CSV table of N, CA and C in Angstrom, one decimal:
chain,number,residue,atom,x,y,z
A,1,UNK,N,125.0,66.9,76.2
A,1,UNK,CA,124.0,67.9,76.3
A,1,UNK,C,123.0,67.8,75.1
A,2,UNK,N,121.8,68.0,75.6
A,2,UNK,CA,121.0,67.6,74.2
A,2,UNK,C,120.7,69.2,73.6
A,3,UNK,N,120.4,68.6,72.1
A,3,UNK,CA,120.3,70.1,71.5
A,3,UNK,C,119.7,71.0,71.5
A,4,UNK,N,118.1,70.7,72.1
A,4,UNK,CA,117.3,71.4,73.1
A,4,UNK,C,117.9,72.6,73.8
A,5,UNK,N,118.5,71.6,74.8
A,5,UNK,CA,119.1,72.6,75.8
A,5,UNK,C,120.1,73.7,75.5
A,6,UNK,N,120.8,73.4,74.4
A,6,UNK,CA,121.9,73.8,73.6
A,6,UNK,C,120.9,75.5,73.4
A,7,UNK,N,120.0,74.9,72.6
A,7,UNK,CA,119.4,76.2,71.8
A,7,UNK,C,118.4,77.0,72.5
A,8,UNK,N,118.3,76.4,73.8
A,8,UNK,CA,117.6,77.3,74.5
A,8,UNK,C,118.4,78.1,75.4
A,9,UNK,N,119.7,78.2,76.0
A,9,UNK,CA,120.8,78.9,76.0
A,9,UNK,C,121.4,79.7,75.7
A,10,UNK,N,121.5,79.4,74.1
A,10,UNK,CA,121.8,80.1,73.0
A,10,UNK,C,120.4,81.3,73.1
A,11,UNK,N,119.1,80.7,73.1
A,11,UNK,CA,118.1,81.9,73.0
A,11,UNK,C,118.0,82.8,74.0
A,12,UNK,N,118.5,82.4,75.3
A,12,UNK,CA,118.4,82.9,76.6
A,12,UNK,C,119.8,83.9,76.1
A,13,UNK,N,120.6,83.9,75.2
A,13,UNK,CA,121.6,84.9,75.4
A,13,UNK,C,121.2,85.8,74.3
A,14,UNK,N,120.2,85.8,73.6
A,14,UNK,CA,119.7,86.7,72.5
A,14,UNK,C,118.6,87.6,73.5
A,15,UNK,N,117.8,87.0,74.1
A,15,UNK,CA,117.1,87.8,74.9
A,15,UNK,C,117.2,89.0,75.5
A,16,UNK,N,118.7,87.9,76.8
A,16,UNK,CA,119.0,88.5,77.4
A,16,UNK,C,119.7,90.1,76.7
A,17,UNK,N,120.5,90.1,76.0
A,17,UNK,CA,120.8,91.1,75.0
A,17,UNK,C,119.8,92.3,74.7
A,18,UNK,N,118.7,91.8,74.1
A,18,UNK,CA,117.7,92.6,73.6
A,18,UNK,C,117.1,93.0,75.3
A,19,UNK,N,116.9,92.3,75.9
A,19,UNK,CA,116.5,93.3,77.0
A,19,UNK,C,117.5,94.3,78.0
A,20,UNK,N,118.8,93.6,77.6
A,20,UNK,CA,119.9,94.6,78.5
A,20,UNK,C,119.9,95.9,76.9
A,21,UNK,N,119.5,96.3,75.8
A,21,UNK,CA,119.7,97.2,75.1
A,21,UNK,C,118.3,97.9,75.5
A,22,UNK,N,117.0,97.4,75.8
A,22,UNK,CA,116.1,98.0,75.6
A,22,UNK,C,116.0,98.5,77.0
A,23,UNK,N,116.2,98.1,78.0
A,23,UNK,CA,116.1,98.6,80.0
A,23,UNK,C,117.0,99.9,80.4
A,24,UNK,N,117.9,99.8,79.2
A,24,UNK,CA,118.7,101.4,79.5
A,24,UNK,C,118.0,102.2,79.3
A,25,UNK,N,117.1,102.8,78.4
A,25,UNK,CA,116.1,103.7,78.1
A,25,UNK,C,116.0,104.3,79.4
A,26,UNK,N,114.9,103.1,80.0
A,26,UNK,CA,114.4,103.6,81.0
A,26,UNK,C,115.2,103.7,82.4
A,27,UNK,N,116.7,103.0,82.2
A,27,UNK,CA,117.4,103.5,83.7
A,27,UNK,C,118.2,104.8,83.2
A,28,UNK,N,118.4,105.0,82.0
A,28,UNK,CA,118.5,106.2,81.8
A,28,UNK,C,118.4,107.7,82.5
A,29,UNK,N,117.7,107.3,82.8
A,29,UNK,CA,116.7,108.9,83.3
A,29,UNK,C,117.5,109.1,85.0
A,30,UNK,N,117.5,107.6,85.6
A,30,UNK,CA,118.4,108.0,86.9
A,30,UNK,C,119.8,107.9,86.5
A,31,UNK,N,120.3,107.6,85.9
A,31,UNK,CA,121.7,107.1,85.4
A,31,UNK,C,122.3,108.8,85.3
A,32,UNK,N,121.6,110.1,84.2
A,32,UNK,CA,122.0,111.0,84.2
A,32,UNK,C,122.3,111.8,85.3
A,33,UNK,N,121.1,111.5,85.8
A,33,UNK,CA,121.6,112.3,87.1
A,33,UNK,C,122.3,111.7,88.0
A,34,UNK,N,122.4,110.6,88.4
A,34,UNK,CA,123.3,110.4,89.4
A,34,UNK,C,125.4,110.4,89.1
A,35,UNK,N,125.3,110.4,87.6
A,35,UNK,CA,126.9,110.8,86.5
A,35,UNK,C,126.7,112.2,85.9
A,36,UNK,N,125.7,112.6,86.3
A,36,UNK,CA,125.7,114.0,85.8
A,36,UNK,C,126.0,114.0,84.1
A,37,UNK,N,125.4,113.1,83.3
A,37,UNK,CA,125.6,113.2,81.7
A,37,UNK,C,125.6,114.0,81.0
A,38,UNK,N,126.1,114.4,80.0
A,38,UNK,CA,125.6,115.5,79.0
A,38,UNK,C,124.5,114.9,78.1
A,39,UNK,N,123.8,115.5,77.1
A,39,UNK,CA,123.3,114.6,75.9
A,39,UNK,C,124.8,113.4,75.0
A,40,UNK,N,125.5,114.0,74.7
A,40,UNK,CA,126.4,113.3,74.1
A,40,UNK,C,126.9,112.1,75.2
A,41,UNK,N,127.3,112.1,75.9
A,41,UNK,CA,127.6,111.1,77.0
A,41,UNK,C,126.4,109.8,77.1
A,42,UNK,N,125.4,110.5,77.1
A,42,UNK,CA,124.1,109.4,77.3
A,42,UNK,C,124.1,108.5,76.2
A,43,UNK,N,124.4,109.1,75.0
A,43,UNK,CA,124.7,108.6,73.3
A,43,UNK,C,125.0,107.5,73.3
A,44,UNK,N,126.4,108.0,74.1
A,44,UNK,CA,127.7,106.8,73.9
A,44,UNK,C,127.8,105.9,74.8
A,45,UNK,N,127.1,106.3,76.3
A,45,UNK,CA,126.4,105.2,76.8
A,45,UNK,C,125.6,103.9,76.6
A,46,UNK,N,124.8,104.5,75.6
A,46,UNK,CA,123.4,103.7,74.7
A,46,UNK,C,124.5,102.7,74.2
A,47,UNK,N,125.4,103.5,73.4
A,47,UNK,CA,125.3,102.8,71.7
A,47,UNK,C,126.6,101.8,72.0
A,48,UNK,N,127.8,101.9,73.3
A,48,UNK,CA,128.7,101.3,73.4
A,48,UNK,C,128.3,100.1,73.5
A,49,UNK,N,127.8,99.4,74.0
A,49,UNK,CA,127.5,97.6,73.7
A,49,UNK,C,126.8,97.4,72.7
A,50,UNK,N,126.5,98.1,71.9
A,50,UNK,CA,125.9,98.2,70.2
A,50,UNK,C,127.2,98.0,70.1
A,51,UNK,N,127.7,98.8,69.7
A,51,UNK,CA,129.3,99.2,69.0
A,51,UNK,C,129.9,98.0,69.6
A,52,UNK,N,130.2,97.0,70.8
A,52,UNK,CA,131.0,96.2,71.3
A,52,UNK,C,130.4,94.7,70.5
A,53,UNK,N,129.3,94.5,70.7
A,53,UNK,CA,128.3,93.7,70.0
A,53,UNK,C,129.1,93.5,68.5
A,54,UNK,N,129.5,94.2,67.7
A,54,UNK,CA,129.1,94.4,66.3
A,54,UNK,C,130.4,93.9,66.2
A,55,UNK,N,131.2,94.6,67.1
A,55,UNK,CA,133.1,94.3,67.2
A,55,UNK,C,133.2,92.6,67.0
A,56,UNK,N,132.2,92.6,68.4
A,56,UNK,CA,132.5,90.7,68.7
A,56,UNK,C,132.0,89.9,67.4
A,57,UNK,N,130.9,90.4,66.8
A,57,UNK,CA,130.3,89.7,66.0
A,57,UNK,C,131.4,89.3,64.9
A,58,UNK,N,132.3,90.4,64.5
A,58,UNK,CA,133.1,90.3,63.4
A,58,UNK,C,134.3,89.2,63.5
A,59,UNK,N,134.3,88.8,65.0
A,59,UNK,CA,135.2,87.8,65.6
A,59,UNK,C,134.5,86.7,66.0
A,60,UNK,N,133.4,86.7,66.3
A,60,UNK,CA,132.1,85.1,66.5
A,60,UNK,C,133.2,84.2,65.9
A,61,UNK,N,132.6,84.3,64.5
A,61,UNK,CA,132.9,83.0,63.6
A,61,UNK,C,134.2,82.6,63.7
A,62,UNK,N,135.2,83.2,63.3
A,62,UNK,CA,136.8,82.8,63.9
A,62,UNK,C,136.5,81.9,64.9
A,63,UNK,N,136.8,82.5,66.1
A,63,UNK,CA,136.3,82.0,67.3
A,63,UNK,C,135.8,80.3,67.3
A,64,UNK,N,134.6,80.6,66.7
A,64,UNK,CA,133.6,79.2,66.9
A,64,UNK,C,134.7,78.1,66.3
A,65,UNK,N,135.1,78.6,65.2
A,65,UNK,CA,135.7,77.5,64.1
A,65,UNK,C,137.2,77.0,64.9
A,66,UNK,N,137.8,78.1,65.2
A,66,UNK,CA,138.9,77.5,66.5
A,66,UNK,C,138.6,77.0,67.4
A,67,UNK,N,138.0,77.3,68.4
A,67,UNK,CA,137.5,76.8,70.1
A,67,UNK,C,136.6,76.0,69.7
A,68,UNK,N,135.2,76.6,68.5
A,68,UNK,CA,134.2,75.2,68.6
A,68,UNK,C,132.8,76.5,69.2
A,69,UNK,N,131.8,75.9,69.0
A,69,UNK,CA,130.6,76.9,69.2
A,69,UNK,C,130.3,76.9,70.8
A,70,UNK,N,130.6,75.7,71.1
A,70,UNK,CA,129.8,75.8,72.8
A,70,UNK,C,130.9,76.6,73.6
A,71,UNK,N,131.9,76.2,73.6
A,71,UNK,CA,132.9,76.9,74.4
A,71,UNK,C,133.1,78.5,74.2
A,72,UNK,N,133.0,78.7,73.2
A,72,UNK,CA,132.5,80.3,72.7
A,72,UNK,C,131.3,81.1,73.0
A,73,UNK,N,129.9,80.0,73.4
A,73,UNK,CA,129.2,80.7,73.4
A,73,UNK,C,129.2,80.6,75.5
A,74,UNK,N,129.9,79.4,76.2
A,74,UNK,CA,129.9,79.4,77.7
A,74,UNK,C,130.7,80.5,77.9
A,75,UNK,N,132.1,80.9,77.4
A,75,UNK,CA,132.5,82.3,77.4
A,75,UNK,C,132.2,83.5,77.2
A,76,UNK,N,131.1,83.8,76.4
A,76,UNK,CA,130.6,85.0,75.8
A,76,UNK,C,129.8,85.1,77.3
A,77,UNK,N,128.5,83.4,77.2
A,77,UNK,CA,128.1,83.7,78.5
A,77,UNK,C,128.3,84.3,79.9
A,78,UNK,N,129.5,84.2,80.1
A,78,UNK,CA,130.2,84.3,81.5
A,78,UNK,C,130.4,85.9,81.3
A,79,UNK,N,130.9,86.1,80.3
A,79,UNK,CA,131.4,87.9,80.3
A,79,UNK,C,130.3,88.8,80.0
A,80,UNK,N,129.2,88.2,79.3
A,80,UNK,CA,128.0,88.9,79.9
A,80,UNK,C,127.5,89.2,81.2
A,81,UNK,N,127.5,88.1,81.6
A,81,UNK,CA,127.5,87.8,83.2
A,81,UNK,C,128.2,88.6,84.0
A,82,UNK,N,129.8,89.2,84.1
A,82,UNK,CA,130.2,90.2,84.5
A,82,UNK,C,130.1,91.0,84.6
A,83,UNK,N,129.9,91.5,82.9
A,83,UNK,CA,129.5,92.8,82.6
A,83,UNK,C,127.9,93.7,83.1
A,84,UNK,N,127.3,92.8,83.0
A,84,UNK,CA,125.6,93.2,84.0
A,84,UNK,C,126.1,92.7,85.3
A,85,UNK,N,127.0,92.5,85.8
A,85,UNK,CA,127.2,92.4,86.6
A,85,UNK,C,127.7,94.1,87.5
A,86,UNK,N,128.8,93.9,86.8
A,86,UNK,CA,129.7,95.2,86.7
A,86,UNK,C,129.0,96.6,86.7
A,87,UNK,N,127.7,96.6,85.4
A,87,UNK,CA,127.1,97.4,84.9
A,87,UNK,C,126.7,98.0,86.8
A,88,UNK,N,125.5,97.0,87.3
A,88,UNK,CA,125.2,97.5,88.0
A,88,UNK,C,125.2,97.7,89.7
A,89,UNK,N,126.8,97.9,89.6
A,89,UNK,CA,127.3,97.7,91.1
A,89,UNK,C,128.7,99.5,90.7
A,90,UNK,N,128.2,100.0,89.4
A,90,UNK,CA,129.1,100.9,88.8
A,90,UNK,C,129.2,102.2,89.9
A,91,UNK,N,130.6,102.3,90.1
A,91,UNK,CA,130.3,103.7,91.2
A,91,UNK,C,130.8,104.9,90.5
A,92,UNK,N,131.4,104.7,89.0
A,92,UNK,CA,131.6,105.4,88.1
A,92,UNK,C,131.4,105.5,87.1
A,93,UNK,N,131.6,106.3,86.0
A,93,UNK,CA,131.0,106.6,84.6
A,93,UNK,C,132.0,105.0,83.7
A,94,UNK,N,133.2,105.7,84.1
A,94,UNK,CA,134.2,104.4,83.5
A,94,UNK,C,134.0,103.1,83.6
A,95,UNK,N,134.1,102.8,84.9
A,95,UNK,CA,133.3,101.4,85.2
A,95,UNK,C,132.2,101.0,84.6
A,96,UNK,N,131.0,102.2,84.7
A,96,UNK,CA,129.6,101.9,84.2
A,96,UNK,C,129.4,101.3,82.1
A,97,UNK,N,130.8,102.4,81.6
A,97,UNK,CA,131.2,102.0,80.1
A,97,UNK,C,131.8,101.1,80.2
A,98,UNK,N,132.7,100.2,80.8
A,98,UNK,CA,133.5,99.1,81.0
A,98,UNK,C,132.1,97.7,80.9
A,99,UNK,N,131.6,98.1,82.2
A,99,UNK,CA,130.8,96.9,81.9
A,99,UNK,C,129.6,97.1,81.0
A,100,UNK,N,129.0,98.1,80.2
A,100,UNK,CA,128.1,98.0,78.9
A,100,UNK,C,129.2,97.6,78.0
A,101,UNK,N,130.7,97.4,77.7
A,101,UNK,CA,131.1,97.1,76.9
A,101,UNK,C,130.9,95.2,77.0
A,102,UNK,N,131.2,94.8,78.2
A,102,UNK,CA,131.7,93.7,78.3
A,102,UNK,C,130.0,93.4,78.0
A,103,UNK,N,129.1,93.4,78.4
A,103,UNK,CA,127.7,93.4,77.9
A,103,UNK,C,127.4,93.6,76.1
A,104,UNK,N,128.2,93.9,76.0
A,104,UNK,CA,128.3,94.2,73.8
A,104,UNK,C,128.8,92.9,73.5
């Protein structure tokens, strides 16, 4: 694979990121009402794939240096992939936190 391609993959999962943290905002608004949220619940909705994000990050580097960067980052890929997956087929609050985690 050429390194192009490498790092435009790699950018496609930075994006993607920053736009799965920024589009809750606005699904927000139906999200409460259809889980019936409190304010505190909506919080920890937000901030859990922050918080998941931050966990992984502290484990990246391990990771890379054992497995290797690509294989870490085709893995990371895929379980984002589930998790927006997950996120939005959620028929529950738990499931709905399950997959913004796997999306962190």
């Amino acid at each position: 694979m050429s390194f192009a391609f490498i790092a435009i993959i790699a950018g496609l999962g930075g994006l993607l990121f920053g736009y799965d943290t920024g589009v809750i905002s606005g699904a927000l608004l139906y999200i409460r009402h259809v889980f019936h949220l409190s304010a505190t619940m909506q919080g920890v909705l937000v901030s859990v794939a922050l918080a998941a994000a931050a966990i992984g990050a502290a484990f990246a580097g391990g990771l890379s240096d054992a497995f290797g960067r690509r294989v870490v980052l085709l893995v990371t890929a895929v379980i984002f992939v589930l998790g927006a997956l997950l996120s939005a087929v959620a028929w529950s609050l738990g499931v709905l936190l399950v997959g913004r985690i796997l999306v962190g």
